CSV table of C-alpha atoms and ligand atoms in Angstrom, one decimal:
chain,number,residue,atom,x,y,z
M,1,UNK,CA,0.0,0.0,0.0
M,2,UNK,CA,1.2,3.3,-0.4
M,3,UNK,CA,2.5,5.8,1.7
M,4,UNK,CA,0.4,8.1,4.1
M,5,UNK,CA,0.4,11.2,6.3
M,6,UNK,CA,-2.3,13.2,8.4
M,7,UNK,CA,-3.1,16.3,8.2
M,8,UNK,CA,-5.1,18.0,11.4
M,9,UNK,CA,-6.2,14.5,11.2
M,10,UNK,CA,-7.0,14.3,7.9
M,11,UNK,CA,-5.3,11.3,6.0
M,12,UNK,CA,-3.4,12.2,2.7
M,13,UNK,CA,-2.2,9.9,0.5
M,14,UNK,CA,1.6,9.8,-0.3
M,15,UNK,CA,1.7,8.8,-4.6
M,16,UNK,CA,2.4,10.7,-7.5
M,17,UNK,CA,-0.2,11.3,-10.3
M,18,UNK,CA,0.8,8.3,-12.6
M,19,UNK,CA,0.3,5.5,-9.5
M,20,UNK,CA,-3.1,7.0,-9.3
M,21,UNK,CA,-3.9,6.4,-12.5
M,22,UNK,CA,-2.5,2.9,-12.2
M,23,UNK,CA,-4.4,2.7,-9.2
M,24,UNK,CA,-7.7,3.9,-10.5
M,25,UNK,CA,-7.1,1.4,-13.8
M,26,UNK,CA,-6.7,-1.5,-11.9
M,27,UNK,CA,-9.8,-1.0,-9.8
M,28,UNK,CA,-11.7,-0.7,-13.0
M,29,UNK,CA,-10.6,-4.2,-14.1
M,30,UNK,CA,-11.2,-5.6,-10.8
M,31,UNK,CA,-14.6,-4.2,-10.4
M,32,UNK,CA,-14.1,-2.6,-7.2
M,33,UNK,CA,-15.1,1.2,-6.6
M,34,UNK,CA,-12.7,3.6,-6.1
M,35,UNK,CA,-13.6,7.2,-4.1
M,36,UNK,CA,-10.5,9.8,-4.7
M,37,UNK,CA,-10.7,12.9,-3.2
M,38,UNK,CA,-8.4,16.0,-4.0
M,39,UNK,CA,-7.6,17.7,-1.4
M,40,UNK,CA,-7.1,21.0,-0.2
M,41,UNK,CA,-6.5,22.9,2.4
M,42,UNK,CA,-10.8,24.3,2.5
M,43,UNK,CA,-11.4,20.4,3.0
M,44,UNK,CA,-9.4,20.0,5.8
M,45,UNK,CA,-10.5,22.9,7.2
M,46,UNK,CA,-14.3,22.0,7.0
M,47,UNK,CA,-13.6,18.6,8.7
M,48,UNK,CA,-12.4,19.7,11.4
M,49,UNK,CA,-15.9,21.2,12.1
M,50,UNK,CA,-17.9,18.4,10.9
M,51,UNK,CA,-17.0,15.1,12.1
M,52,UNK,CA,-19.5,13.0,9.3
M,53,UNK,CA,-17.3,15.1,6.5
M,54,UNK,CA,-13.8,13.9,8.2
M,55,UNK,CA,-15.4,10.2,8.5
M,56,UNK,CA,-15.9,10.6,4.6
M,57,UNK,CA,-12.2,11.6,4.2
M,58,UNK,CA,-10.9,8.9,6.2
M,59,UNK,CA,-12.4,6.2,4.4
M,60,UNK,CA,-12.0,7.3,1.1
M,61,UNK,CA,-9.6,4.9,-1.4
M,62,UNK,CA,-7.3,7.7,-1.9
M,63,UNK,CA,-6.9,11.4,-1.3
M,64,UNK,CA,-4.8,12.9,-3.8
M,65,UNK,CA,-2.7,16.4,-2.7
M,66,UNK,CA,-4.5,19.1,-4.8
M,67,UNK,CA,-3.9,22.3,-2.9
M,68,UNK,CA,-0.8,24.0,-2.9
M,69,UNK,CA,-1.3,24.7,1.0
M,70,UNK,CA,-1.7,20.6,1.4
M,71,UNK,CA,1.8,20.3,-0.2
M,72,UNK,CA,3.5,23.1,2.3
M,73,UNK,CA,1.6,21.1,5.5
M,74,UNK,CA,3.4,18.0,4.7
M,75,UNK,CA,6.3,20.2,3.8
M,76,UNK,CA,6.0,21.3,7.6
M,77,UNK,CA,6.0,17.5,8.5
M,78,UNK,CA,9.9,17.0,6.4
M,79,UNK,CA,7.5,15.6,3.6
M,80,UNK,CA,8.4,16.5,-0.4
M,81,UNK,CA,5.3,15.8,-2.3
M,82,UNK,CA,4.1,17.0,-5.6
M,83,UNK,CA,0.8,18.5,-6.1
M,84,UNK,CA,-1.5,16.6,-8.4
M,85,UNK,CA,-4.1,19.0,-10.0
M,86,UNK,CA,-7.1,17.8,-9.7
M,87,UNK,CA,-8.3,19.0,-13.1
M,88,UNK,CA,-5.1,17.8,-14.7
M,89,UNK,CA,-5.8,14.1,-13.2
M,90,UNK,CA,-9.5,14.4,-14.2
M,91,UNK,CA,-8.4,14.9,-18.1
M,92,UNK,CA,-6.1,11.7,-17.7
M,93,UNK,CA,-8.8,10.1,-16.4
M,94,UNK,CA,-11.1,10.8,-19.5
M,95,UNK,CA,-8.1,9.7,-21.4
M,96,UNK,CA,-7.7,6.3,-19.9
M,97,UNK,CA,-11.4,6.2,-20.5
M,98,UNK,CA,-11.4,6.8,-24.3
M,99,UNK,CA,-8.2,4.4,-24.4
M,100,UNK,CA,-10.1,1.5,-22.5
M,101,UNK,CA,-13.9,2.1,-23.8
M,102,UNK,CA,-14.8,2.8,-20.2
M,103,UNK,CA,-18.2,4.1,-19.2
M,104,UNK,CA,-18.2,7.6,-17.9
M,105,UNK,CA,-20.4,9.5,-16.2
M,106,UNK,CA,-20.5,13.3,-15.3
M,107,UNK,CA,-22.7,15.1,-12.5
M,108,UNK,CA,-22.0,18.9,-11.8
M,109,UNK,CA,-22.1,22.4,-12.9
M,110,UNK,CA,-24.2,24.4,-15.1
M,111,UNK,CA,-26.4,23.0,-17.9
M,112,UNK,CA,-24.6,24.6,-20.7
M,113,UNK,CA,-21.4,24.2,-18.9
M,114,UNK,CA,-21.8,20.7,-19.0
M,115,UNK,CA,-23.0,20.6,-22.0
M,116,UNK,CA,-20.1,22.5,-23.1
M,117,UNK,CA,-17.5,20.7,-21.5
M,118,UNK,CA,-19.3,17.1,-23.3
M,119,UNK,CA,-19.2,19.0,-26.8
M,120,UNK,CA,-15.2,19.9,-25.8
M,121,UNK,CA,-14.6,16.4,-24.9
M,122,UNK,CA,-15.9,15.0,-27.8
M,123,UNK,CA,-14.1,16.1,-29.7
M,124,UNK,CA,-10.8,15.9,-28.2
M,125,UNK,CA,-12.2,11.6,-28.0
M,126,UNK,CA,-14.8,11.2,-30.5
M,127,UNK,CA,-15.2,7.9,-29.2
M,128,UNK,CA,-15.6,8.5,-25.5
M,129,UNK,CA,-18.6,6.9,-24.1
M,130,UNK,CA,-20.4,9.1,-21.8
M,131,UNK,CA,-23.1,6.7,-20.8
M,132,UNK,CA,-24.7,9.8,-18.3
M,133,UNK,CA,-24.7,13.5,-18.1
M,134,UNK,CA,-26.8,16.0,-15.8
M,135,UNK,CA,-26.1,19.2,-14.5
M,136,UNK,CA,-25.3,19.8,-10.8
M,137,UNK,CA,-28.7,21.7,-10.2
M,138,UNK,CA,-31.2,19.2,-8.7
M,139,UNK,CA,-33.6,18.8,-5.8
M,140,UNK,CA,-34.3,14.8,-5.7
M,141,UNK,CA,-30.4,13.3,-4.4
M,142,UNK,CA,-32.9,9.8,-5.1
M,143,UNK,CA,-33.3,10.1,-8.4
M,144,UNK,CA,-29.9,11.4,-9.6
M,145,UNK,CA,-28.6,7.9,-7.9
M,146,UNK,CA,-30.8,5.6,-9.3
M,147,UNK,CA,-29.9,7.3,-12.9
M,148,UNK,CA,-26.5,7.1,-12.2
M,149,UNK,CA,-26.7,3.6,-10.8
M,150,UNK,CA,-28.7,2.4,-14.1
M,151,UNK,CA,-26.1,3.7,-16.5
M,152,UNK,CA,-22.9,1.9,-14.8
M,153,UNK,CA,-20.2,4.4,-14.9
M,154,UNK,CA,-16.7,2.7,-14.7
M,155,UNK,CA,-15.4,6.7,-13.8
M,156,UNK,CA,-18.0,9.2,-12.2
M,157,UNK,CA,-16.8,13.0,-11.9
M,158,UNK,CA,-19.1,15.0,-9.6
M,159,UNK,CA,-18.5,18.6,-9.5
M,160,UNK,CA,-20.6,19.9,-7.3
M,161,UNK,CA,-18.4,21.5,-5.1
M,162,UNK,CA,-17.2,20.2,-1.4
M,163,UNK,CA,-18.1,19.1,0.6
M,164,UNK,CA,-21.8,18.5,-1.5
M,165,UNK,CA,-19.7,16.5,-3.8
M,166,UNK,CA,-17.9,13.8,-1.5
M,167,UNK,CA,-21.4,13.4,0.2
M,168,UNK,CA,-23.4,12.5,-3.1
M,169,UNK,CA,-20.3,10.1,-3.9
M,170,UNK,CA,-20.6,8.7,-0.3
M,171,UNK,CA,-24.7,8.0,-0.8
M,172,UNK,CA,-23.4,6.5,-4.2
M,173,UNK,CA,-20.5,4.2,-3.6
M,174,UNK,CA,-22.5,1.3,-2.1
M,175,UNK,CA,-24.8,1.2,-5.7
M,176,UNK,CA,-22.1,1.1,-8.5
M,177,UNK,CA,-19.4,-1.5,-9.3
M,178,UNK,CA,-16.0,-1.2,-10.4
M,179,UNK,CA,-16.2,2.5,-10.9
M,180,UNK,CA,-13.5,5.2,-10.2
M,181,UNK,CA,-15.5,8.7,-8.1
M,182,UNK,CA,-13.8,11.9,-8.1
M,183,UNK,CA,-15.2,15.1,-6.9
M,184,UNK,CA,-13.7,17.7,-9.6
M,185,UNK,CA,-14.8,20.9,-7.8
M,186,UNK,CA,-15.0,23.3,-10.6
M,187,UNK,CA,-13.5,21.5,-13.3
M,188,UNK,CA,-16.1,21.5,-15.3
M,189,UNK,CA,-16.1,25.0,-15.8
M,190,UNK,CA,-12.6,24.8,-17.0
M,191,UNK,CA,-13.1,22.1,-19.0
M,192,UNK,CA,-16.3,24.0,-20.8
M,193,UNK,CA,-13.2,26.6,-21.8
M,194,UNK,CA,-15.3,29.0,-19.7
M,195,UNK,CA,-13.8,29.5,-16.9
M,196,UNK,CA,-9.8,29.9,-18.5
M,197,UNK,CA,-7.3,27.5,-16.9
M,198,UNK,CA,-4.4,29.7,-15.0
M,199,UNK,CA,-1.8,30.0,-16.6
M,200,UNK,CA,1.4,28.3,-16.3
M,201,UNK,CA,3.5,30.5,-14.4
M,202,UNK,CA,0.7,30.9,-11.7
M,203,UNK,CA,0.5,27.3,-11.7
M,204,UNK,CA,4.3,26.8,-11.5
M,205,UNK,CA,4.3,29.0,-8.4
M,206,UNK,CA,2.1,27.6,-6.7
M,207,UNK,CA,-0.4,30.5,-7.0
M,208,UNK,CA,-3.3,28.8,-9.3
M,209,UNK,CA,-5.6,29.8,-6.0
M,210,UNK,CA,-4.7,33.9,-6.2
M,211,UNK,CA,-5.5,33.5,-9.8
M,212,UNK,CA,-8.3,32.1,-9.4
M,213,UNK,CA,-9.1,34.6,-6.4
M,214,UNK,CA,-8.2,37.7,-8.8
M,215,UNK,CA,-11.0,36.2,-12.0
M,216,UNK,CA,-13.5,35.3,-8.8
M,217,UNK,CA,-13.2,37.7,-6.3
M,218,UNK,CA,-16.3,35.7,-4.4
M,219,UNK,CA,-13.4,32.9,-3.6
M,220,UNK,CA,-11.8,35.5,-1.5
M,221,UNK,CA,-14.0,35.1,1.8
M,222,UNK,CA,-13.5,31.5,1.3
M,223,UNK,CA,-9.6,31.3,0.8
M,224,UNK,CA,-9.0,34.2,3.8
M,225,UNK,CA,-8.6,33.7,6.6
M,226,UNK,CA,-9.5,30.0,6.2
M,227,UNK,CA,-6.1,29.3,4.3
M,228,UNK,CA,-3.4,31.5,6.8
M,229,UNK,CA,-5.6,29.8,9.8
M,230,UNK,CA,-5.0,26.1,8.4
M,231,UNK,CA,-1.3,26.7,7.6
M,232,UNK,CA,-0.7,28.0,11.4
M,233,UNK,CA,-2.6,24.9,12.8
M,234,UNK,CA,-0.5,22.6,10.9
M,235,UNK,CA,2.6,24.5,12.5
M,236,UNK,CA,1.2,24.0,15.9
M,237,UNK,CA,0.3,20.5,15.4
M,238,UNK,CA,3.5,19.8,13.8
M,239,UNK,CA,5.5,21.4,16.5
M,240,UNK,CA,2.9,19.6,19.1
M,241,UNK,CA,4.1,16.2,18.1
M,242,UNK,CA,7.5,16.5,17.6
M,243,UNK,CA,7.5,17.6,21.4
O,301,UDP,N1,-22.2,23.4,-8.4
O,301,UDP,C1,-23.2,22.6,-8.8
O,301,UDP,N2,-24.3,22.5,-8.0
O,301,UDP,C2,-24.5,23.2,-6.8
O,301,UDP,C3,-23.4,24.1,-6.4
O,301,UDP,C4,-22.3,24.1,-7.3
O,301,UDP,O1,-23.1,21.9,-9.8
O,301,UDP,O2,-25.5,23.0,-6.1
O,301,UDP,C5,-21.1,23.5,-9.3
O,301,UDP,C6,-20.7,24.9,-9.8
O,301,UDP,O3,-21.5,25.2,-10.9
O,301,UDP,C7,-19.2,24.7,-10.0
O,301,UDP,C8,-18.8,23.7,-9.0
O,301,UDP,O4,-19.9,23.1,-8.5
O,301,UDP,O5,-19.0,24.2,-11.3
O,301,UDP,C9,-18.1,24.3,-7.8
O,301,UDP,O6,-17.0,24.9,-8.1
O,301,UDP,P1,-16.1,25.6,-7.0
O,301,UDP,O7,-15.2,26.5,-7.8
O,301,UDP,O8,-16.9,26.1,-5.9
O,301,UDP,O9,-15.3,24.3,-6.5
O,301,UDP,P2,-13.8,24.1,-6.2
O,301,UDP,O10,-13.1,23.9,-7.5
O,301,UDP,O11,-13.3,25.4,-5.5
O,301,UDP,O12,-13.8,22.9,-5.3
């Protein structure tokens, strides 16, 4: 099994992007499901609040570092780990999924976002078989799953946001089979080529989350002071047990 640290109690998984993707593959082809999570810093944070979200992140399969301030909190701990983008693994994902004729399934975001983001991916794969599509704006939870559970996803994104995301994939994972579950946040809108991707000097840096804070000034009350408060606990919890 691989590696693994905790984070304010929160365990993180310790792989790089391409042993994911091995990981996810092989679950396919031995029919078990497979819940990855991407996580940031905003997750952690939220779980330290609400116990039933934390339970969720503990017994996920894998949780994948996806915010920069994840990758400095295991820094803290004498841990060098790269950050997988959680778009960036989504697209492989869709890859592997056109390469292997596997069943896909997307839940999340606007209509024409989605609809957009089906259009962009089809024609990047012509062949990709999306087997189920609907946006993230719904009132029945009941009826989204037993649509989902008919069409038999082998790799299910949800973007509904977190923590709404991580709890629809929790009320699905006991009704599908062999099938990969990522919440993708706001990937969607990125992949739709609405939302623009930041560019690559941000991302380089470190600094995809100011970008995204300067295009979406909204994200600011929900990056301050959440991200400075989680980076000081992991100090103190750091320092804590090495005394
Ligand atoms: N969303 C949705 N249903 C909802 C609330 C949000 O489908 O009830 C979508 C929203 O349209 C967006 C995504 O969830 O595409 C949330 O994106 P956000 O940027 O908040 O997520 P992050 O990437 O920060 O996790």
């Amino acid at each position: 099994m691989n590696k693994k640290a905790i984070i304010l109690n929160c365990r993180v998984d310790l792989l790089n992007e391409n042993e994911a993707l091995e990981l996810s593959k092989k679950s396919i082809e031995e029919k078990k499901n497979f819940h990855i999570i991407t996580i940031n810093p905003e997750m952690i944070m939220n779980a330290q609040k609400n116990p039933a979200f934390l339970e969720i992140i503990n017994s996920s399969d894998l949780n994948i570092t996806d915010g920069v301030g994840v990758k400095i909190a295991l820094k803290f701990q004498g841990i060098n780990q790269n950050q997988i983008r959680g778009v960036d693994f989504s697209r492989k994902l869709i890859d592997l999924a056109s390469k292997n004729n596997y069943r896909v399934a997307f839940l999340g975001a606007k209509e024409e976002v989605i609809q957009k983001a089906k259009e962009n991916f089809l024609k990047q794969y012509p062949n990709l078989n999306i087997v189920y599509l609907r946006n993230g704006y719904f009132q029945d939870d009941n009826e989204i799953i037993n649509n989902i559970e008919a069409s038999g996803p082998q790799i299910l994104l949800v973007g509904l946001g977190s923590p709404k995301q991580e709890e629809m994939i929790s009320k699905l994972k006991d009704k599908l089979h062999g099938c990969v579950m990522v919440g993708v946040g706001g990937s969607f809108d990125v992949f739709s080529g609405i939302v623009k991707e930041s560019p690559e000097i941000y991302r380089k840096l470190g600094l995809e989350w100011l970008y995204r804070t300067l295009k979406q000034p909204e994200r600011f009350k929900r990056i301050f002071p959440a991200l400075p408060i989680f980076l000081i606990k992991c100090i103190i919890d750091t320092v804590k047990k090495k005394g």
